[in-house]
PDB file of C-alpha atoms in Angstrom:
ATOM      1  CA  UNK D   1       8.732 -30.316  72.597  1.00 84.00           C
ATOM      2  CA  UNK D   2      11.495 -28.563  70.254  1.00 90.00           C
ATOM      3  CA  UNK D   3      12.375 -24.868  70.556  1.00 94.00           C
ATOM      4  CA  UNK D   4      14.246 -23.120  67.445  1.00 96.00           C
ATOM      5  CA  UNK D   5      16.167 -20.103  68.034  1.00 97.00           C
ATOM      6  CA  UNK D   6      17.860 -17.971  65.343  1.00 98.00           C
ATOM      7  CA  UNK D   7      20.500 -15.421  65.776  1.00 97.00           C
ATOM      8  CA  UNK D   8      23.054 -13.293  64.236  1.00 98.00           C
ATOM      9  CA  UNK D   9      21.235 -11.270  61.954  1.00 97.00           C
ATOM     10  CA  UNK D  10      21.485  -7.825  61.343  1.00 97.00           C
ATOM     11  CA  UNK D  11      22.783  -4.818  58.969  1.00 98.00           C
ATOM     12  CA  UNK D  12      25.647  -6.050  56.179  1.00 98.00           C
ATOM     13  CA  UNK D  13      26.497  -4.395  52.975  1.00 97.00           C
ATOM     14  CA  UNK D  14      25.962  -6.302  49.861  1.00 98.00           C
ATOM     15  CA  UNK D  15      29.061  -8.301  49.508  1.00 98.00           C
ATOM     16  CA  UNK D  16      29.238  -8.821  52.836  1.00 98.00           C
ATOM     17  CA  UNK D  17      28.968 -12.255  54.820  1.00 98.00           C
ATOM     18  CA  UNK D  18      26.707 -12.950  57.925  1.00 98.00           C
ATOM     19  CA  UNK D  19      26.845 -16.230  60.129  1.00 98.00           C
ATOM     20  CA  UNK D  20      23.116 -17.506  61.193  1.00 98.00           C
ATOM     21  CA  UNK D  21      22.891 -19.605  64.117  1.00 97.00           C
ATOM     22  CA  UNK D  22      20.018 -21.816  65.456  1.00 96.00           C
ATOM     23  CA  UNK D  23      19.852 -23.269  68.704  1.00 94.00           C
ATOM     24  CA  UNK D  24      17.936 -26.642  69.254  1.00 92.00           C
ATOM     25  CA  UNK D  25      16.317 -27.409  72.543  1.00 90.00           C
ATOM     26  CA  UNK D  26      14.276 -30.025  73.692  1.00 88.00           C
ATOM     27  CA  UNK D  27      13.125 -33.770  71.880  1.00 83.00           C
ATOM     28  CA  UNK D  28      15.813 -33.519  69.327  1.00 81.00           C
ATOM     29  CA  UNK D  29      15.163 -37.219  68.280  1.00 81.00           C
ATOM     30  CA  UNK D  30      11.693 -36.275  67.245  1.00 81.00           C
ATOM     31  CA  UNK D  31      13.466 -34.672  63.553  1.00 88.00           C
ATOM     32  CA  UNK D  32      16.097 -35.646  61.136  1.00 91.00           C
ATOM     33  CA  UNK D  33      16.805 -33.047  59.349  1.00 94.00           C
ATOM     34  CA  UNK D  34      16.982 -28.835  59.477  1.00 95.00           C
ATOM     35  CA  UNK D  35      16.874 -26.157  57.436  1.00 97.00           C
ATOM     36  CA  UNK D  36      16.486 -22.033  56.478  1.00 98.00           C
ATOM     37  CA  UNK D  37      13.403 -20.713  54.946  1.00 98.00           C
ATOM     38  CA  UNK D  38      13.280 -16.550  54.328  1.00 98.00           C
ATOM     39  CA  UNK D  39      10.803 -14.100  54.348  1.00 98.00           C
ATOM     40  CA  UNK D  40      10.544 -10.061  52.416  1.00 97.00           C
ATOM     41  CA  UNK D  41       8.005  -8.170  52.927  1.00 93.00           C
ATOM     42  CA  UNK D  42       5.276  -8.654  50.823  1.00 95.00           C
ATOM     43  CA  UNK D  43       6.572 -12.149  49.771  1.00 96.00           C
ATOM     44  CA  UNK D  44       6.097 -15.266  50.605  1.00 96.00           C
ATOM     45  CA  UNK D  45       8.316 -17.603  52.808  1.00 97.00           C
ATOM     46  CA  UNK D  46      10.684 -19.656  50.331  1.00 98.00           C
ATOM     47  CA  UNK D  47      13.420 -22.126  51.232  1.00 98.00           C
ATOM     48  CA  UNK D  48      17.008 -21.859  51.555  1.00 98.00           C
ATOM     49  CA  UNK D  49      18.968 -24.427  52.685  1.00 98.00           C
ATOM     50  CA  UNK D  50      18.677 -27.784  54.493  1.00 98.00           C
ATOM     51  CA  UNK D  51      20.851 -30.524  56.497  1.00 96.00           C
ATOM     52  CA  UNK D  52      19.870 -34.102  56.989  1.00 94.00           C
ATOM     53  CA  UNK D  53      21.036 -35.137  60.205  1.00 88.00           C
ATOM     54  CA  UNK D  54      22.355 -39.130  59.448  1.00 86.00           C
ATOM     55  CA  UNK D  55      24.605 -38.457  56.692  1.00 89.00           C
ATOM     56  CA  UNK D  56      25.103 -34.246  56.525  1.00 90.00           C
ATOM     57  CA  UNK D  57      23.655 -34.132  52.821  1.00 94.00           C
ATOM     58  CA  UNK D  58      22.542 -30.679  51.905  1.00 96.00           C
ATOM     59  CA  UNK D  59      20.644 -29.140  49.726  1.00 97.00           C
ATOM     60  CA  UNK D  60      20.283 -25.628  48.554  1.00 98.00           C
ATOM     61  CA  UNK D  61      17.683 -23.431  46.566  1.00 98.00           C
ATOM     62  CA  UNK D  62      19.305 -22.158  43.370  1.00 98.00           C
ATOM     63  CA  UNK D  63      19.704 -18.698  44.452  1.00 97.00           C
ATOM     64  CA  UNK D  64      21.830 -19.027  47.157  1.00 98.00           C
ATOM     65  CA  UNK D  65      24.246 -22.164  46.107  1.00 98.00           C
ATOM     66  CA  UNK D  66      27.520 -21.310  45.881  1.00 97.00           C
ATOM     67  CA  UNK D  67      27.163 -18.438  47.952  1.00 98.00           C
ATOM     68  CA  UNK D  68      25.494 -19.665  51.530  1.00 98.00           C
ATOM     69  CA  UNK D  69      26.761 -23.194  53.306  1.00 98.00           C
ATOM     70  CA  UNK D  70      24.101 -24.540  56.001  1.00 98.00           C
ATOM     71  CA  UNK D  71      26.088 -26.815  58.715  1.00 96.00           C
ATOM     72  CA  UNK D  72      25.448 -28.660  62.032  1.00 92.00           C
ATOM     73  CA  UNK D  73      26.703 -30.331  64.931  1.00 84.00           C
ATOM     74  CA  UNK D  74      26.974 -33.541  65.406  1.00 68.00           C
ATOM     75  CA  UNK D  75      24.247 -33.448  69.192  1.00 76.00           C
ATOM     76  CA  UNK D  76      22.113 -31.856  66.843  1.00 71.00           C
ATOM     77  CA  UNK D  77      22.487 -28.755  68.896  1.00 84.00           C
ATOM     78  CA  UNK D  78      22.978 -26.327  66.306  1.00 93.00           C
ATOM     79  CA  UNK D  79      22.387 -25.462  63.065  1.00 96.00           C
ATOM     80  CA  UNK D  80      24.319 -22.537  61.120  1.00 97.00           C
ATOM     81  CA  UNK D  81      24.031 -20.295  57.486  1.00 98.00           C
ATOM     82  CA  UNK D  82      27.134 -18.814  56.949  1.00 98.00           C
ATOM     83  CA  UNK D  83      25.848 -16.460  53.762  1.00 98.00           C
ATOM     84  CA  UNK D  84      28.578 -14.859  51.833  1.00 98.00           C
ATOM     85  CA  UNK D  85      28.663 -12.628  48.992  1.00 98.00           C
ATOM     86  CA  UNK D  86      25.377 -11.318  50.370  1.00 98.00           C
ATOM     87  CA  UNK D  87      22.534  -9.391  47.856  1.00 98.00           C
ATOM     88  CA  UNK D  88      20.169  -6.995  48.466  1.00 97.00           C
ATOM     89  CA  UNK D  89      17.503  -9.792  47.519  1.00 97.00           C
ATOM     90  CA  UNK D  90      18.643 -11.448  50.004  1.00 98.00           C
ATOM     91  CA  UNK D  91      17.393  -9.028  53.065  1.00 98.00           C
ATOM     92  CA  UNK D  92      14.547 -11.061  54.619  1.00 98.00           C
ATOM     93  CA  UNK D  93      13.611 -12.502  57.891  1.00 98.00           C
ATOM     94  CA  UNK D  94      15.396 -15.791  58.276  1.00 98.00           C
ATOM     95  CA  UNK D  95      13.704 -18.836  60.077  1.00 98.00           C
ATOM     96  CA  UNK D  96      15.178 -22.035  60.981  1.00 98.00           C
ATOM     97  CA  UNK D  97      13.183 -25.132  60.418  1.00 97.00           C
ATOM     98  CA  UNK D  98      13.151 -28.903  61.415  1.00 95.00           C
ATOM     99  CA  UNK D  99      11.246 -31.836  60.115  1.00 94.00           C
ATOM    100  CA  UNK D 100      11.576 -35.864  59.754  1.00 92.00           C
ATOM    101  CA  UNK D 101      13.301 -35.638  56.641  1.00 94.00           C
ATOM    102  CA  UNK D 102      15.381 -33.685  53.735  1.00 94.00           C
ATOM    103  CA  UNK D 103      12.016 -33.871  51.892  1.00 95.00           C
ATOM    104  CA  UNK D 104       9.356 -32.364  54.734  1.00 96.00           C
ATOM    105  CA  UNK D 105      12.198 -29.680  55.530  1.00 97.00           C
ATOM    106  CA  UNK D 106      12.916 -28.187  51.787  1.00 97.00           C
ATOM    107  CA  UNK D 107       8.972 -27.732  51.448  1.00 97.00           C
ATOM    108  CA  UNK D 108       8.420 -26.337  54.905  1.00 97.00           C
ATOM    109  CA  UNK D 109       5.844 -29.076  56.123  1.00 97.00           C
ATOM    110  CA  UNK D 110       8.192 -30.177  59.271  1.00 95.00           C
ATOM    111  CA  UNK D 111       6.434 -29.215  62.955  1.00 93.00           C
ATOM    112  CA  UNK D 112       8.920 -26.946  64.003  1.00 95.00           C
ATOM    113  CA  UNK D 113      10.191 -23.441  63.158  1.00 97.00           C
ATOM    114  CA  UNK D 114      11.759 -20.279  65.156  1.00 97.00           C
ATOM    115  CA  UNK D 115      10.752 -16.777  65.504  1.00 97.00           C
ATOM    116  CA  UNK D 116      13.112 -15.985  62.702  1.00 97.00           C
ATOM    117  CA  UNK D 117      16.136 -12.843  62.782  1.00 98.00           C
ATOM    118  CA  UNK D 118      16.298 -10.527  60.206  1.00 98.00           C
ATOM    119  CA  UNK D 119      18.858  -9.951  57.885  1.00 98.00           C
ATOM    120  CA  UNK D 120      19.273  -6.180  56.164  1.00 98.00           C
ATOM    121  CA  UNK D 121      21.560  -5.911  53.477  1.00 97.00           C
ATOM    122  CA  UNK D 122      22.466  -2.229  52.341  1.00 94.00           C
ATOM    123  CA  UNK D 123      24.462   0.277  50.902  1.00 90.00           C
TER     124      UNK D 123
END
């Protein structure tokens, strides 16, 4: 069994930067790689970032590159967004992920995910 849980959203003015943390507890060997998938209302969920645990690649959707950086420990612990230059597309509810691979994580077909944290951004 794996538990997800986000923190660290909350209310930030476009511009501003927000850190995203995800706790990982339980059968950690059971994925290989993590990522950030968001939600707005009315939309559907769409990725955001992912890790791969062996070798720290990353990989980003074209929205947010240059802009958000997704990180980990090395225990597989954790696994952070640090989103910078924030947009109001951006306000969503953010949900960590975890799968067997970079592939299963960036198309949201891994077995685990958290309860999410929301992120406002506004003037």
């Amino acid at each position: 069994q794996v538990q997800l849980v986000e923190s660290g959203g909350g209310l930030v003015q476009p511009g501003g930067s927000l850190r995203l943390s995800c706790a990982v507890s339980g059968r950690t060997s059971s994925f290989y790689a993590m990522g950030w998938f968001r939600q707005a209302p009315g939309k559907g969920r769409e990725f955001v970032a992912a890790i791969r645990w062996n070798d720290d690649s990353t990989y980003y959707a074209d929205s947010v590159k240059g802009r958000f950086t997704i990180s980990g420990d090395n225990a597989k612990n954790s696994v952070y967004l640090q989103m910078n230059g924030l947009k109001l597309e951006d306000a969503a509810v953010y949900y960590c992920h975890a799968g067997n691979s970079l592939v299963v994580v960036t198309k949201g077909l891994g077995d685990y995910w958290g309860q999410g944290t929301q992120v406002t951004v506004s003037s």
